[in-house]
XYZ file of C-alpha atoms in Angstrom:
750
model
C 27.357 63.339 30.045
C 27.236 67.002 29.157
C 30.572 68.615 29.788
C 29.029 71.635 31.482
C 28.092 69.497 34.488
C 31.638 69.260 35.850
C 32.089 70.548 39.406
C 35.398 71.296 41.115
C 34.822 70.589 44.810
C 37.381 72.080 47.178
C 38.216 71.291 50.812
C 37.823 73.943 53.468
C 39.063 73.347 56.977
C 38.444 76.990 57.858
C 36.622 80.091 56.639
C 39.887 81.364 55.125
C 40.341 78.171 53.123
C 36.778 78.510 51.876
C 37.312 82.036 50.529
C 40.635 81.014 48.984
C 38.945 78.092 47.222
C 36.207 80.332 45.803
C 38.777 82.892 44.653
C 40.765 80.153 42.914
C 37.787 78.894 40.934
C 36.072 76.166 42.958
C 32.434 75.529 42.065
C 31.675 74.203 45.536
C 33.378 73.667 48.871
C 32.908 71.033 51.542
C 33.470 71.986 55.144
C 32.752 70.641 58.609
C 30.797 72.367 61.307
C 31.642 72.388 64.977
C 30.420 68.790 65.321
C 29.877 65.551 63.396
C 32.667 66.075 60.854
C 35.342 63.539 59.893
C 38.096 66.116 60.496
C 37.581 66.917 64.166
C 40.992 68.597 64.393
C 40.464 71.049 61.524
C 39.734 74.709 62.291
C 36.036 74.065 61.755
C 33.825 77.177 61.922
C 31.259 77.842 64.627
C 27.598 78.385 63.820
C 27.851 82.115 63.102
C 30.871 81.675 60.847
C 29.313 78.731 59.033
C 26.186 80.727 58.206
C 28.422 83.536 57.015
C 30.233 81.012 54.796
C 26.952 79.734 53.315
C 25.908 83.283 52.460
C 29.365 83.989 51.020
C 29.358 81.063 48.566
C 25.824 81.873 47.446
C 26.760 85.506 46.929
C 29.428 84.298 44.524
C 27.260 81.704 42.785
C 28.909 78.685 44.422
C 27.722 75.876 46.689
C 28.595 74.668 50.183
C 28.296 71.087 51.386
C 28.576 70.314 55.081
C 30.287 67.165 56.296
C 28.047 65.376 58.764
C 30.080 62.257 58.132
C 30.813 60.650 61.464
C 29.025 57.770 63.130
C 26.598 59.122 65.722
C 25.961 57.669 69.115
C 22.382 57.497 70.351
C 22.519 60.658 72.468
C 24.139 62.615 69.656
C 21.404 61.672 67.215
C 18.913 63.533 69.387
C 21.086 66.669 69.038
C 21.195 66.589 65.240
C 18.085 68.766 64.764
C 19.314 71.713 66.782
C 22.738 71.479 65.147
C 21.525 71.307 61.552
C 18.482 73.623 61.589
C 20.344 76.976 61.387
C 22.360 75.774 58.390
C 19.292 74.322 56.707
C 17.526 77.669 57.090
C 20.588 79.511 55.758
C 20.379 77.492 52.532
C 22.954 74.739 53.007
C 23.303 73.027 49.625
C 23.848 69.432 50.809
C 25.050 67.275 53.679
C 27.676 64.561 53.284
C 26.640 61.666 55.526
C 28.173 58.415 56.766
C 25.780 57.335 59.516
C 22.599 55.746 58.185
C 20.648 56.872 61.227
C 21.554 60.475 60.457
C 20.728 59.763 56.805
C 17.189 58.612 57.662
C 16.548 61.465 60.055
C 17.734 64.183 57.667
C 15.801 62.613 54.804
C 12.585 62.558 56.810
C 12.848 65.877 58.669
C 14.773 68.296 56.459
C 12.851 68.349 53.164
C 14.709 69.472 50.076
C 18.170 69.083 51.596
C 20.230 66.867 49.258
C 21.943 63.872 50.841
C 25.411 62.951 49.620
C 26.706 59.548 50.642
C 30.187 59.900 52.150
C 33.136 57.805 51.007
C 33.134 56.704 54.667
C 30.083 54.556 53.830
C 32.334 52.357 51.644
C 30.208 52.283 48.511
C 32.063 50.022 46.089
C 29.641 49.452 43.234
C 26.319 49.694 41.479
C 24.366 47.595 43.979
C 24.867 49.848 47.003
C 24.532 52.991 44.871
C 21.174 51.805 43.507
C 19.919 50.939 46.977
C 20.979 54.283 48.469
C 19.397 56.169 45.591
C 16.072 54.466 46.366
C 16.505 55.425 50.006
C 16.880 59.099 49.087
C 20.535 59.792 48.272
C 21.109 62.312 45.473
C 24.870 61.798 45.173
C 27.390 59.124 46.079
C 31.073 59.506 46.907
C 32.340 55.973 46.253
C 35.420 54.310 47.678
C 38.642 55.815 46.346
C 39.752 52.359 45.245
C 37.282 52.085 42.368
C 38.548 51.844 38.784
C 37.394 53.842 35.779
C 35.293 50.900 34.443
C 33.644 50.446 37.866
C 32.718 54.144 38.008
C 31.228 54.021 34.519
C 29.227 50.942 35.420
C 27.899 52.682 38.542
C 26.831 55.726 36.551
C 25.280 53.695 33.727
C 23.329 51.586 36.240
C 22.072 54.392 38.484
C 22.321 57.698 36.590
C 22.967 59.405 39.914
C 25.550 62.071 40.669
C 28.992 60.615 41.347
C 31.717 62.553 43.137
C 35.284 61.235 43.151
C 38.560 62.245 44.725
C 41.073 63.505 42.183
C 43.842 64.981 44.331
C 45.289 64.686 47.815
C 45.958 62.090 50.471
C 45.015 58.434 50.030
C 44.183 56.143 52.937
C 45.712 52.667 52.984
C 42.418 51.244 54.207
C 39.044 51.484 52.525
C 37.517 54.587 54.114
C 35.048 53.714 56.844
C 36.631 50.308 57.483
C 39.726 51.437 59.420
C 39.909 50.666 63.138
C 43.706 50.865 63.499
C 43.861 54.244 65.239
C 40.725 53.375 67.211
C 41.867 50.054 68.649
C 45.413 51.029 69.562
C 44.742 54.542 70.820
C 41.012 55.160 71.131
C 41.016 57.764 68.336
C 38.457 56.602 65.809
C 38.546 57.523 62.137
C 34.792 56.931 62.162
C 34.533 59.810 64.595
C 36.900 62.191 62.793
C 39.824 61.579 65.149
C 42.203 59.418 63.120
C 45.775 59.449 64.461
C 47.154 58.451 61.019
C 48.794 55.298 62.311
C 49.355 54.257 58.693
C 51.980 56.997 58.345
C 54.238 55.276 60.906
C 57.065 52.839 60.096
C 56.573 49.053 60.277
C 58.684 45.998 59.697
C 57.112 43.287 57.544
C 57.833 39.893 59.107
C 57.648 36.365 57.751
C 58.264 34.341 60.864
C 61.299 35.998 62.453
C 62.670 37.394 59.206
C 62.002 40.987 58.098
C 61.109 41.357 54.425
C 61.726 45.081 54.099
C 64.907 47.082 54.440
C 65.298 49.694 57.146
C 64.771 52.515 54.669
C 61.604 50.894 53.248
C 59.490 50.793 56.390
C 56.600 53.105 55.447
C 54.620 50.258 53.950
C 51.157 51.619 54.838
C 51.811 55.197 53.745
C 50.476 55.882 50.256
C 51.641 58.616 47.932
C 49.296 61.497 47.266
C 46.776 61.239 44.468
C 47.170 63.395 41.335
C 44.916 62.730 38.342
C 45.726 65.516 35.883
C 46.908 63.058 33.225
C 43.746 60.946 33.336
C 41.198 63.686 34.031
C 39.363 63.259 30.688
C 39.006 59.500 31.270
C 37.550 60.111 34.719
C 35.084 62.706 33.470
C 33.873 60.510 30.636
C 32.706 57.840 33.085
C 29.791 60.106 34.035
C 31.411 61.596 37.132
C 30.054 65.089 37.821
C 32.175 66.281 40.729
C 35.964 66.302 41.130
C 36.876 66.354 44.799
C 40.144 67.630 46.223
C 41.253 66.256 49.598
C 42.842 68.513 52.209
C 40.618 69.967 54.931
C 43.564 69.854 57.315
C 45.808 71.803 54.929
C 46.360 75.559 54.556
C 44.335 78.080 52.526
C 47.413 78.477 50.326
C 47.435 74.754 49.506
C 43.713 74.786 48.745
C 44.006 77.799 46.448
C 46.983 76.406 44.571
C 45.499 72.980 43.886
C 42.091 74.401 42.949
C 43.663 76.860 40.505
C 45.477 74.047 38.685
C 42.409 71.827 38.420
C 40.332 74.853 37.336
C 42.787 75.382 34.486
C 42.587 71.788 33.261
C 38.847 71.346 33.704
C 38.299 74.497 31.651
C 40.693 73.113 29.049
C 38.690 69.880 28.896
C 35.365 71.725 28.686
C 36.687 73.749 25.748
C 38.713 71.196 23.798
C 37.768 67.732 25.102
C 40.370 65.010 25.507
C 41.978 65.302 22.085
C 45.644 66.166 22.412
C 45.433 66.273 26.209
C 48.742 67.303 27.780
C 49.812 68.429 31.228
C 52.489 71.069 31.627
C 55.473 70.055 33.747
C 55.465 73.352 35.613
C 51.990 72.526 36.913
C 53.141 69.143 38.202
C 56.060 70.896 39.896
C 53.709 73.430 41.475
C 51.552 70.697 42.991
C 54.633 69.025 44.473
C 55.832 72.375 45.828
C 52.520 72.709 47.636
C 52.799 69.291 49.275
C 55.000 66.280 48.724
C 54.689 63.219 50.935
C 56.996 61.162 48.740
C 55.724 61.485 45.206
C 52.376 61.274 43.473
C 50.235 58.489 42.065
C 47.231 58.165 39.770
C 45.707 56.000 42.479
C 43.415 53.104 41.726
C 41.753 54.404 38.575
C 43.878 52.223 36.274
C 45.246 49.542 38.611
C 44.058 47.513 41.582
C 47.174 48.110 43.689
C 50.950 48.350 43.395
C 54.258 49.014 45.091
C 54.665 52.249 43.124
C 51.691 53.698 45.036
C 53.437 53.287 48.404
C 55.798 55.887 49.906
C 58.065 53.297 51.611
C 60.822 55.792 52.452
C 60.721 58.369 55.224
C 59.778 61.894 54.234
C 62.714 64.344 54.557
C 62.573 66.326 57.776
C 63.052 69.620 55.936
C 62.343 70.751 52.410
C 62.825 74.341 51.341
C 59.582 75.904 50.174
C 58.899 77.805 46.979
C 58.392 81.215 48.533
C 57.775 82.919 45.199
C 54.868 80.545 44.552
C 53.505 80.977 48.064
C 53.585 84.775 47.782
C 51.744 84.656 44.457
C 49.025 82.388 45.826
C 48.577 84.626 48.844
C 48.338 87.677 46.627
C 46.002 86.257 43.988
C 43.725 84.052 46.071
C 44.251 83.906 49.835
C 44.306 87.639 50.613
C 42.105 88.778 47.757
C 38.586 90.135 48.093
C 36.496 88.605 45.329
C 34.104 90.878 43.440
C 31.169 89.697 41.349
C 30.055 91.563 38.241
C 26.724 93.326 38.441
C 24.553 95.367 36.105
C 22.654 98.485 37.013
C 20.314 101.154 35.813
C 19.790 104.622 37.359
C 17.236 107.373 36.726
C 17.568 111.073 37.578
C 14.961 113.714 36.820
C 14.586 117.067 38.521
C 11.874 117.047 41.156
C 11.616 113.257 41.250
C 13.279 110.778 43.556
C 16.550 109.354 42.268
C 16.383 105.607 41.650
C 19.021 102.914 41.270
C 18.384 99.259 40.391
C 21.171 96.640 40.478
C 21.304 92.906 39.739
C 23.872 90.161 39.126
C 25.366 90.564 35.652
C 24.839 86.901 34.778
C 21.043 87.409 34.972
C 20.023 89.372 31.895
C 16.916 91.521 31.724
C 14.454 91.124 28.863
C 11.405 92.757 27.361
C 9.154 90.260 29.135
C 10.978 90.741 32.424
C 12.767 94.100 32.263
C 13.929 93.768 35.874
C 15.611 90.434 36.774
C 14.111 88.378 39.593
C 17.172 88.838 41.807
C 17.423 92.601 41.890
C 17.097 95.492 44.297
C 15.923 99.060 43.807
C 16.628 101.988 46.111
C 15.274 105.507 45.949
C 16.883 108.730 47.059
C 15.951 112.321 47.709
C 14.191 114.349 44.999
C 16.715 115.416 42.401
C 17.629 119.122 42.440
C 17.634 121.303 39.371
C 21.146 122.539 38.527
C 21.684 126.271 38.971
C 24.810 126.473 36.851
C 26.877 123.351 35.988
C 24.486 120.443 35.368
C 25.738 116.878 35.905
C 25.958 114.614 32.880
C 25.471 110.839 32.675
C 29.174 110.011 32.547
C 29.981 111.906 35.733
C 27.166 110.152 37.619
C 28.221 106.774 36.193
C 31.829 107.240 37.363
C 30.713 108.035 40.903
C 28.196 105.217 41.157
C 30.746 102.726 39.774
C 33.173 103.234 42.654
C 32.264 99.986 44.420
C 35.490 99.956 46.441
C 35.684 97.175 49.039
C 32.233 95.791 48.320
C 31.813 92.275 46.849
C 30.618 93.790 43.555
C 31.968 95.528 40.499
C 29.864 96.992 37.703
C 30.089 95.281 34.330
C 27.650 97.804 32.897
C 25.634 100.663 34.317
C 23.008 102.638 32.397
C 22.341 106.156 33.624
C 19.288 108.131 32.455
C 19.284 111.894 33.033
C 16.346 114.152 32.204
C 16.995 117.875 32.140
C 19.611 119.890 33.963
C 20.132 118.236 37.317
C 22.414 118.299 40.305
C 22.958 115.427 42.772
C 25.341 115.778 45.745
C 28.188 113.253 45.744
C 27.219 112.003 49.188
C 23.738 111.240 47.855
C 25.172 109.210 44.995
C 27.421 107.371 47.444
C 24.448 106.625 49.687
C 22.390 105.299 46.773
C 25.212 103.006 45.722
C 25.971 101.846 49.255
C 22.346 101.027 50.068
C 21.819 99.258 46.755
C 24.916 97.102 47.116
C 24.170 96.237 50.731
C 20.642 95.182 49.825
C 21.885 93.104 46.888
C 24.497 91.472 49.123
C 21.665 90.383 51.416
C 19.155 89.563 48.681
C 21.278 87.098 46.695
C 21.892 84.677 49.612
C 18.287 85.169 50.761
C 17.126 83.413 47.597
C 18.538 80.208 49.118
C 17.056 80.592 52.596
C 14.495 78.053 53.811
C 12.072 77.753 56.667
C 12.624 74.684 58.802
C 9.573 72.560 59.615
C 7.824 73.782 62.734
C 8.362 70.422 64.387
C 10.862 67.866 63.204
C 9.406 65.325 65.603
C 11.047 63.403 68.405
C 13.730 60.866 67.613
C 12.076 57.476 67.961
C 13.400 55.101 70.580
C 13.196 51.344 70.739
C 13.282 49.502 74.022
C 15.748 46.612 74.319
C 14.157 43.260 73.621
C 14.819 39.923 75.230
C 16.853 37.428 73.197
C 15.021 34.858 71.121
C 16.797 31.894 72.668
C 14.874 29.533 74.903
C 15.670 29.901 78.556
C 17.114 33.354 78.044
C 20.389 32.008 76.639
C 21.847 33.630 73.528
C 23.014 31.667 70.544
C 26.686 30.633 70.501
C 28.204 31.427 67.114
C 31.668 30.913 65.679
C 33.211 32.397 62.544
C 35.888 30.069 61.160
C 38.521 30.587 58.477
C 40.161 27.150 58.294
C 39.113 23.520 58.143
C 40.993 22.901 61.386
C 38.952 25.573 63.170
C 35.728 24.198 61.693
C 36.416 20.672 62.923
C 37.309 21.932 66.397
C 34.040 23.861 66.704
C 31.930 21.081 65.206
C 33.463 18.450 67.488
C 32.593 20.410 70.616
C 29.057 21.106 69.396
C 28.545 17.392 68.718
C 29.305 16.743 72.403
C 27.310 19.653 73.782
C 24.296 18.987 71.561
C 24.501 15.188 71.556
C 21.766 12.847 72.769
C 23.339 12.584 76.220
C 23.655 16.355 76.617
C 21.807 17.939 79.521
C 22.310 21.466 78.229
C 22.114 21.671 74.425
C 23.089 25.048 73.078
C 21.558 26.994 70.242
C 24.565 27.328 67.970
C 25.733 28.602 64.613
C 28.873 28.318 62.472
C 29.869 31.007 60.003
C 32.134 30.025 57.107
C 34.484 32.700 55.763
C 33.791 32.993 52.039
C 37.358 33.939 51.163
C 38.874 30.648 52.373
C 36.477 27.725 51.919
C 35.936 26.292 48.442
C 32.420 26.213 46.973
C 32.811 22.463 46.564
C 32.997 22.200 50.380
C 29.955 24.308 51.204
C 27.197 21.706 51.048
C 29.042 19.055 53.034
C 29.958 21.609 55.710
C 26.364 22.788 55.991
C 25.225 19.179 56.436
C 27.936 18.628 59.024
C 26.647 21.621 60.978
C 23.053 20.459 60.784
C 24.080 17.019 62.056
C 25.171 18.624 65.338
C 22.065 20.847 65.510
C 23.975 23.955 64.489
C 22.954 26.471 61.873
C 25.397 27.371 59.128
C 25.943 30.595 57.230
C 28.327 31.980 54.651
C 29.994 35.247 55.634
C 30.432 37.424 52.547
C 33.601 39.561 52.266
C 34.103 42.929 53.963
C 34.763 44.451 50.529
C 32.615 43.449 47.572
C 33.832 44.415 44.104
C 34.066 42.824 40.663
C 36.181 39.898 41.885
C 33.508 39.015 44.440
C 30.643 39.571 42.009
C 32.201 37.230 39.436
C 32.936 34.598 42.089
C 29.436 34.474 43.551
C 27.655 34.650 40.200
C 29.834 31.806 38.926
C 28.948 29.750 42.026
C 25.367 30.935 42.376
C 23.735 27.542 41.899
C 26.258 25.894 44.217
C 25.454 28.427 46.924
C 21.705 28.071 46.484
C 22.019 24.287 46.650
C 24.304 24.289 49.701
C 21.426 24.888 52.122
C 22.891 27.800 54.075
C 20.585 29.100 56.790
C 21.664 32.678 56.247
C 24.252 34.937 54.630
C 26.448 37.422 56.436
C 26.625 40.845 54.758
C 29.964 42.506 55.364
C 29.607 45.521 53.069
C 27.067 47.997 51.723
C 27.199 46.314 48.323
C 25.944 42.934 49.474
C 22.315 43.450 50.611
C 21.185 44.530 47.139
C 23.322 41.860 45.465
C 21.842 39.181 47.732
C 18.289 40.430 47.136
C 18.774 40.136 43.365
C 20.547 36.788 43.178
C 19.820 34.971 46.464
C 16.276 36.005 47.355
C 14.802 34.352 50.395
C 18.094 33.847 52.225
C 18.096 35.678 55.540
C 20.818 38.288 56.060
C 22.851 39.031 59.153
C 24.728 42.314 58.813
C 28.306 42.174 60.113
C 29.875 44.713 62.481
C 31.252 46.826 59.617
C 27.648 47.722 58.785
C 27.572 50.276 61.551
C 24.557 50.679 63.834
C 25.707 53.230 66.397
C 22.106 54.273 67.037
C 18.620 52.824 66.728
C 17.803 54.751 63.540
C 20.835 53.238 61.840
C 19.464 49.843 62.856
C 16.115 50.786 61.286
C 17.917 51.776 58.088
C 19.715 48.420 58.011
C 16.425 46.594 58.363
C 15.045 48.728 55.528
C 18.017 47.428 53.531
C 17.079 43.821 54.275
C 18.820 42.884 57.524
C 17.208 40.109 59.558
C 19.829 40.382 62.295
C 22.542 42.903 63.113
C 25.988 42.703 64.658
C 26.921 45.179 67.376
C 29.661 47.647 66.287
C 32.958 46.949 68.032
C 33.577 50.626 68.879
C 30.618 51.003 71.241
C 30.981 50.454 74.965
C 28.418 48.566 77.052
C 26.453 51.694 78.007
C 26.258 52.882 74.402
C 25.182 49.429 73.226
C 22.291 49.535 75.682
C 21.318 53.082 74.683
C 21.250 52.163 70.982
C 18.464 49.638 71.571
C 18.234 45.904 71.107
C 21.625 44.189 70.979
C 22.066 41.806 68.079
C 25.025 39.492 67.589
C 27.859 40.541 69.893
C 31.484 39.646 69.194
C 32.989 38.405 72.458
C 36.233 36.954 71.097
C 38.566 37.357 68.147
C 41.266 39.365 66.462
C 39.397 42.385 65.170
C 40.130 43.559 61.611
C 41.920 46.890 61.872
C 42.290 47.581 58.159
C 40.854 46.169 54.955
C 42.905 47.337 51.991
C 43.012 46.970 48.228
C 46.776 47.045 48.631
C 48.753 43.858 49.312
C 51.709 43.772 51.717
C 52.996 40.575 50.100
C 52.886 42.165 46.645
C 54.555 45.356 47.872
C 57.423 43.353 49.352
C 57.938 40.495 46.889
C 55.361 40.695 44.115
C 52.050 38.872 43.720
C 52.110 35.127 44.482
C 48.346 34.567 44.105
C 48.596 32.429 47.241
C 47.098 33.431 50.589
C 49.530 33.664 53.489
C 49.865 35.385 56.830
C 52.616 37.969 57.303
C 53.003 40.271 60.283
C 53.520 43.992 60.701
C 55.811 44.871 63.586
C 55.491 48.380 64.979
C 58.005 50.497 66.897
C 56.855 49.038 70.232
C 57.363 45.445 69.094
C 53.688 44.596 68.646
C 52.944 42.337 65.707
C 49.769 42.576 63.627
C 48.810 39.604 61.420
C 48.231 40.483 57.757
C 46.204 38.091 55.628
C 46.278 38.461 51.845
C 42.856 37.280 50.736
C 43.610 36.466 47.117
C 40.112 35.315 46.154
C 38.809 38.864 46.505
C 42.183 40.614 46.103
C 42.396 42.456 49.403
C 44.448 42.498 52.598
C 43.146 42.430 56.151
C 45.335 43.608 59.005
C 44.237 42.175 62.365
C 44.864 43.412 65.889
C 47.966 42.148 67.638
C 45.880 40.727 70.514
C 42.443 39.111 70.329
C 39.412 40.682 71.931
C 38.207 38.569 74.849
C 35.204 39.258 77.055
C 35.820 36.136 79.102
C 35.096 36.943 82.734
C 32.551 39.626 81.847
C 29.487 37.425 81.341
C 27.367 39.374 83.815
C 27.873 42.632 81.918
C 27.554 41.013 78.499
C 24.440 38.949 79.182
C 22.812 41.967 80.784
C 22.682 43.488 77.298
C 20.513 40.561 76.089
C 22.442 39.809 72.880
C 20.859 37.491 70.340
C 24.156 35.713 69.778
C 27.632 35.568 71.270
C 30.078 35.402 68.394
C 33.660 34.161 68.489
C 35.801 35.011 65.458
C 38.679 32.630 64.789
C 41.401 33.886 62.464
C 44.971 32.729 63.163
C 44.189 30.114 65.847
C 44.949 26.444 65.254
C 42.432 23.712 66.080
C 43.637 23.197 69.640
C 43.467 26.894 70.544
C 40.060 27.199 68.873
C 38.658 24.358 70.978
C 40.150 25.708 74.198
C 38.741 29.212 73.720
C 35.301 28.014 72.654
C 35.162 25.647 75.620
C 35.937 28.423 78.099
C 33.192 30.656 76.729
C 30.714 27.772 76.737
C 31.376 26.994 80.380
C 31.033 30.606 81.515
C 28.349 31.990 79.219
C 26.162 28.915 78.643
C 26.631 26.743 81.716
C 27.109 29.669 84.095
C 30.262 28.257 85.676
C 32.921 30.456 87.220
C 34.973 32.287 84.648
C 38.280 30.830 83.616
C 41.335 32.883 84.395
C 42.108 35.287 81.570
C 45.475 34.312 80.150
C 47.730 35.475 77.362
C 47.827 38.789 75.555
C 44.206 39.894 75.164
C 42.282 43.140 74.900
C 38.864 44.166 76.150
C 38.541 46.334 73.051
C 36.058 49.159 73.480
C 33.574 47.203 75.584
C 34.373 49.298 78.639
C 36.355 52.302 77.444
C 34.589 53.170 74.174
C 35.759 55.967 71.890
C 35.463 59.755 71.984
């Protein structure tokens, strides 16, 4: 990678933060508009201010990327054109996108607008990056959990632009996979409304015994990322953009962090990594700007670790470094930035005065004496001097007084012929008109014309389910042998020779728990009771998963699975390369909030889709055909590269279930999935749509799915039996008992 391709990308939660970032040396800023941004509570600019911001960054030779990185409901998708068109026309440099429906629509209807894949899309490797590049992405912002070798592999495989976070807050969960705030309070991180539940205290329980001390309760709160020490290693992976987190923070914070990273990037560009050192005063400055409980290099060199976790409560008060704050305000926040320009002026008695100006970084030449981006203004005919003629230096001094304009002359050539006189107000007018025209002309080079018609958003009508007799398939996802036997036993009765009402059924095996040596026998056992069988791939797919499935490739191909379940963006491409021909069902973490997202998933290879758990019944219907619908189960609230067990006691390499107890006494099961080295935190109460069969079946789902996680065999059989009687046989609903939740089926999210 050529060193000159390094970009410092700064956060801007407001117009003021944007100008501070540019003043401090950012090459580009990312900012949200009034809608569709993953920081809904930032001081996001309105349309007029956003267009002003786009013109401002272009005036100063920088770039602006807009965050359009929330999941979009069906009705919102239809509003995307009117929202985005003014910014497209103003010259927006790129959009950062999470929703694949928005991705497809922007790709197809806003030509020339680069698409950057948000970290919210949970890109964890070369397979998803390659696929998204083919679909039209120009840049990917991968998961923050990726290591230096994984980033290099992604770049070597795809050659596409890679943007990584180098400073700021870290989420405990893989971005885009967190439902904690959503399920307990209705504020979805996928919609830019995260309540930061991970920053609250929790007790870690094994049975009735807490594992953490009272002053070590912030087990989900990670320290802030700081990568100054490993910046050269990151850049030499092929990464082109260094992203600073902090759209909710102040302009002062933005300016301070950008100025430090500007200093060290410039040092790298000049000297390389030889003798790389970081000055302690710069570390101290970053901590003075914000300190949640220390800093960490993040996941670049390690998979996880206790030293990355805050654990202790942040002090209620910490005296600020007022001297630093005043300096940042003076140098960056309250400063008006001026760009260097060049100019040439001509004055000859009897002829109109003329002034041409252009950006100083665009040199003129013999072939092109006037640069492409330049403006020329003419004045009144020049008078002949009656006594004291004006010389070139006097005219130059007056024209160079650019004052509060965004320009300052680097050089100005003045040509005077004869004895002339020009009134000062005329010189001022020439300068003012020239600078105003140049201020308009530079951003205008980036302006576009939107297509006359972007076309209507296509709409699919809901389809009837494929099942005979109008009944959906009954599917169960199992994690233990006990659960498997309970489900299989019931299906053997329901689908036996004496059965009057056989049910189309399916059993999903969790790939993180069952051994490859068991796969074939379990598939045969399913087929014996007329049930299909599939292997559900993990929610996060990284090197551990790749090695596991490649090692067991022949075993998997021989097992006879009817389909695979894709839980992450990485898996469709991986499956297409190594397991061609196997049908794919995309899990609920592969979000289809709208019908265009569903089209994108099918373009990626999906045969069937799973309805997102954050949509309510009306939104499910509006999005089009319902696929597999989860009607029971503890929903995964977080999937993390961290490990609660390791944080508390060290790594045991043995799966177990701990519990997180919050301030209200609710307990959330935590499963450490050692095969793929991740943790899943489940909801305290299972989702249950028992008693709602009329509403559910009215959506015409292809399958009703029950997810079994912590249940024993007896509870698994009881729950499955109740759903069978209500949803398949049409009997009166059983009384809802125990601690359950209806999830978002009725309430939805903002």
